[in-house]
Amino acid sequence: MDQTQIDALRAQPIAPFFHLIDGKHVPASDGGTMNIISPIDGTVITTTAAGTAADMEAAIASARAAFEDGRWANQPPAARKKVMMKWADLIEANALELAVLGVRDNGTEIGMAIKAEPSSAAATIRYYAEALDKIYGEIAPTSSDILGMIHKEPVGVVGAIIPWNFPLMIGAWKLGPALAMGNSVVLKPSETASLSLMRMAELALEAGLPEGVLNAVTGEGRIVGETMGLSMDVDVLVFTGSGATGRRLLEYAARSNMKRVYLELGGKSPNIVFADAPNLDEAANVSAGGIFRNSGQVCVAGSRLLVEASIHDEFVAAVAKAAEGMRVGDPLKVDTHIGAINSEGQLTANLGFVKTATAEGGKIVTGGDRILQDTGGYYMAPTVVTGVSRDATLAQKEVFGPVLAVTPFETEEEAIALANSTVYGLAGAAWTSNLGRAHRMVRGVRSGVMHINTYGGADGTVPLSGFGQSGNGSDKSLHAIEKYVNLKTAWIKL
Ligand code: NAD
């Protein structure tokens, strides 16, 4: 990464963004716009269209028409693959531009953004492009006078609602398999991180995706998101975001056409460190990264540190030292380790969690405060809180910020019980040299991902699935495709 190039991109003004409907850039039907505030310094950097219900309905109608006439679904797989491969190439060719635009909008440190956003999104689109002509139907083992065939058909119109923390990566997790299988999509980016995702959607059209197959509408969740959720013409809703919104989407589906709803929600993931971890210094550094990168705004963040009591004090000191060594600041500086909090509201909520934690008996070992306020941006020091009891708010509720809750344990059984003591089940880790114990932790902890002797970094070859109130269905890997196809049986008497 070249700082000069990044600085040049940052200096460029950002033209107002519009919806992408039926292949055209269109303003909101009532002309409304939303100011986009950069968390880097609190300034308004551009505007997006403030979508109306009518805008969302137009986008859904466009996606429906595109699906019904088969302009995408009926193309030979090789042709669809070519478009998607070109799209991935364009994302890569524009990677720095996309990453800087995204960081100006959402505040993620550029080092992480470049890898986790355009690079990961391009890899995801390419993965599903490569897969799409290798997915076969099935022939059932019927009696000899019958041919039982199972076709995999696209579902129709997919509504995809995306959060602000990694818009390109998470957007690609939905768009890749949905488009590969021949569906049309309506995309709804987050209010506070829409710019890079809107640009990535444009690149799909530049790559040759027919008009109407991918539409994107910006605006408030409770307006355009609700219209999408209640639509009779959306067949599948795929969502990443908070549990509160996930619940609403289930209600919308029940109140409308009972559309399929797939939710990737939050977590309170346990990072369990045993005294027999292979390398405690490495465990401390990786654990700090596992909660503090992107200011803890990571769904799989290891936000609960469960430490064997015999090493509690020394290990907490090592994590605190690692946290204090992480440079918080301007996310567009290449040597920044931790960028900005996405919005002022999120920063206030994070600080509220810290206050509650201390009121409930927790002790702040490091951090706890807003910092760099003179920049006008939203920054928080990485925060470690010890003495967090199993039922404390900080042990139970997702903060989605740079706040680590530490709880000691004595035995393996107690560690598993603590790990499973929340409503969530997204991710977790155990650090141990004992092979049997490692496997017992994988089996015992109820979560979609269990890391051993590392934290984070699981690539696109493996699924991300939530247990409990962390969601349903899977993003990533070939398993994600199941969400975007209908199985149709042909039962043929010979
Ligand atoms: P959010 O639920 O507030 O918003 C997510 C999206 O939903 C946004 O696009 C928003 O506009 C839309 N939305 C809001 N209200 C809506 C409504 N009434 N109807 C339809 N859409 C609506 O979540 P967020 O704050 O953007 O993201 C943070 C959350 O996302 C955290 O809880 C985090 O854990 C979770 N997350 C989960 C994963 C995962 O893969 N499991 C990944 C990243 C983030």
PDB file of C-alpha atoms and ligand atoms in Angstrom, residues 161-165 170 173 188-191 221-222 225-226 239-242 245 248-249 252 264-267 299 398 400 426 464, ligand 1:
ATOM      1  CA  ILE A 161     -29.622  -6.239   3.430  1.00  0.00           C
ATOM      2  CA  ILE A 162     -26.038  -5.442   4.426  1.00  0.00           C
ATOM      3  CA  PRO A 163     -24.479  -3.917   7.595  1.00  0.00           C
ATOM      4  CA  TRP A 164     -21.766  -1.285   7.869  1.00  0.00           C
ATOM      5  CA  ASN A 165     -18.761  -3.113   9.178  1.00  0.00           C
ATOM      6  CA  ILE A 170     -20.491  -9.263   3.314  1.00  0.00           C
ATOM      7  CA  TRP A 173     -21.089 -13.222   0.369  1.00  0.00           C
ATOM      8  CA  LYS A 188     -29.915  -2.496   0.466  1.00  0.00           C
ATOM      9  CA  PRO A 189     -26.615  -1.192   1.891  1.00  0.00           C
ATOM     10  CA  SER A 190     -26.316   0.268   5.377  1.00  0.00           C
ATOM     11  CA  GLU A 191     -27.076   3.959   5.876  1.00  0.00           C
ATOM     12  CA  GLY A 221     -33.734   0.555   7.023  1.00  0.00           C
ATOM     13  CA  ARG A 222     -37.104   1.346   8.515  1.00  0.00           C
ATOM     14  CA  GLY A 225     -35.640  -2.148   4.276  1.00  0.00           C
ATOM     15  CA  GLU A 226     -39.153  -2.527   5.610  1.00  0.00           C
ATOM     16  CA  PHE A 239     -29.500 -10.351   5.949  1.00  0.00           C
ATOM     17  CA  THR A 240     -26.453  -9.564   8.025  1.00  0.00           C
ATOM     18  CA  GLY A 241     -26.941  -7.243  10.941  1.00  0.00           C
ATOM     19  CA  SER A 242     -28.358  -6.987  14.412  1.00  0.00           C
ATOM     20  CA  THR A 245     -33.546  -6.098  12.794  1.00  0.00           C
ATOM     21  CA  ARG A 248     -38.323  -7.604  12.287  1.00  0.00           C
ATOM     22  CA  LEU A 249     -37.473  -9.350   9.039  1.00  0.00           C
ATOM     23  CA  TYR A 252     -42.247  -8.965   7.772  1.00  0.00           C
ATOM     24  CA  GLU A 264     -26.398 -13.684  10.012  1.00  0.00           C
ATOM     25  CA  LEU A 265     -26.577 -11.877  13.337  1.00  0.00           C
ATOM     26  CA  GLY A 266     -24.360 -10.880  16.203  1.00  0.00           C
ATOM     27  CA  GLY A 267     -22.157 -12.724  18.634  1.00  0.00           C
ATOM     28  CA  CYS A 299     -19.305 -10.110  13.977  1.00  0.00           C
ATOM     29  CA  GLU A 398     -22.911  -7.708  22.074  1.00  0.00           C
ATOM     30  CA  PHE A 400     -19.793  -4.335  18.644  1.00  0.00           C
ATOM     31  CA  LEU A 426     -21.251 -17.384  16.134  1.00  0.00           C
ATOM     32  CA  LEU A 464     -20.000 -19.053   8.491  1.00  0.00           C
TER      33      LEU A 464
HETATM   34  P1  NAD B   1     -28.525  -3.238  11.796  1.00  0.00           P
HETATM   35  O1  NAD B   1     -29.398  -4.404  12.043  1.00  0.00           O
HETATM   36  O2  NAD B   1     -28.802  -1.983  12.518  1.00  0.00           O
HETATM   37  O3  NAD B   1     -28.539  -2.861  10.266  1.00  0.00           O
HETATM   38  C1  NAD B   1     -28.241  -3.815   9.278  1.00  0.00           C
HETATM   39  C2  NAD B   1     -29.006  -3.448   8.016  1.00  0.00           C
HETATM   40  O4  NAD B   1     -30.391  -3.583   8.285  1.00  0.00           O
HETATM   41  C3  NAD B   1     -28.782  -2.026   7.524  1.00  0.00           C
HETATM   42  O5  NAD B   1     -28.693  -2.027   6.117  1.00  0.00           O
HETATM   43  C4  NAD B   1     -30.041  -1.324   7.976  1.00  0.00           C
HETATM   44  O6  NAD B   1     -30.397  -0.236   7.170  1.00  0.00           O
HETATM   45  C5  NAD B   1     -31.078  -2.430   7.824  1.00  0.00           C
HETATM   46  N1  NAD B   1     -32.278  -2.217   8.630  1.00  0.00           N
HETATM   47  C6  NAD B   1     -32.396  -1.548   9.798  1.00  0.00           C
HETATM   48  N2  NAD B   1     -33.676  -1.549  10.203  1.00  0.00           N
HETATM   49  C7  NAD B   1     -34.387  -2.247   9.285  1.00  0.00           C
HETATM   50  C8  NAD B   1     -35.756  -2.601   9.151  1.00  0.00           C
HETATM   51  N3  NAD B   1     -36.668  -2.220  10.037  1.00  0.00           N
HETATM   52  N4  NAD B   1     -36.112  -3.347   8.090  1.00  0.00           N
HETATM   53  C9  NAD B   1     -35.210  -3.757   7.178  1.00  0.00           C
HETATM   54  N5  NAD B   1     -33.906  -3.412   7.237  1.00  0.00           N
HETATM   55  C10 NAD B   1     -33.499  -2.673   8.282  1.00  0.00           C
HETATM   56  O7  NAD B   1     -27.027  -3.737  12.052  1.00  0.00           O
HETATM   57  P2  NAD B   1     -25.693  -2.889  11.897  1.00  0.00           P
HETATM   58  O8  NAD B   1     -25.613  -2.005  13.083  1.00  0.00           O
HETATM   59  O9  NAD B   1     -25.574  -2.296  10.540  1.00  0.00           O
HETATM   60  O10 NAD B   1     -24.589  -4.037  11.973  1.00  0.00           O
HETATM   61  C11 NAD B   1     -24.092  -4.485  13.160  1.00  0.00           C
HETATM   62  C12 NAD B   1     -24.662  -5.826  13.509  1.00  0.00           C
HETATM   63  O11 NAD B   1     -24.415  -6.753  12.451  1.00  0.00           O
HETATM   64  C13 NAD B   1     -24.009  -6.444  14.716  1.00  0.00           C
HETATM   65  O12 NAD B   1     -24.988  -7.004  15.546  1.00  0.00           O
HETATM   66  C14 NAD B   1     -23.121  -7.523  14.131  1.00  0.00           C
HETATM   67  O13 NAD B   1     -22.798  -8.568  14.981  1.00  0.00           O
HETATM   68  C15 NAD B   1     -23.896  -7.962  12.974  1.00  0.00           C
HETATM   69  N6  NAD B   1     -23.032  -8.629  11.999  1.00  0.00           N
HETATM   70  C16 NAD B   1     -23.150  -9.976  11.824  1.00  0.00           C
HETATM   71  C17 NAD B   1     -22.330 -10.640  10.922  1.00  0.00           C
HETATM   72  C18 NAD B   1     -22.465 -12.124  10.682  1.00  0.00           C
HETATM   73  O14 NAD B   1     -21.989 -12.603   9.672  1.00  0.00           O
HETATM   74  N7  NAD B   1     -23.108 -12.853  11.541  1.00  0.00           N
HETATM   75  C19 NAD B   1     -21.395  -9.920  10.196  1.00  0.00           C
HETATM   76  C20 NAD B   1     -21.279  -8.546  10.415  1.00  0.00           C
HETATM   77  C21 NAD B   1     -22.127  -7.911  11.310  1.00  0.00           C
END
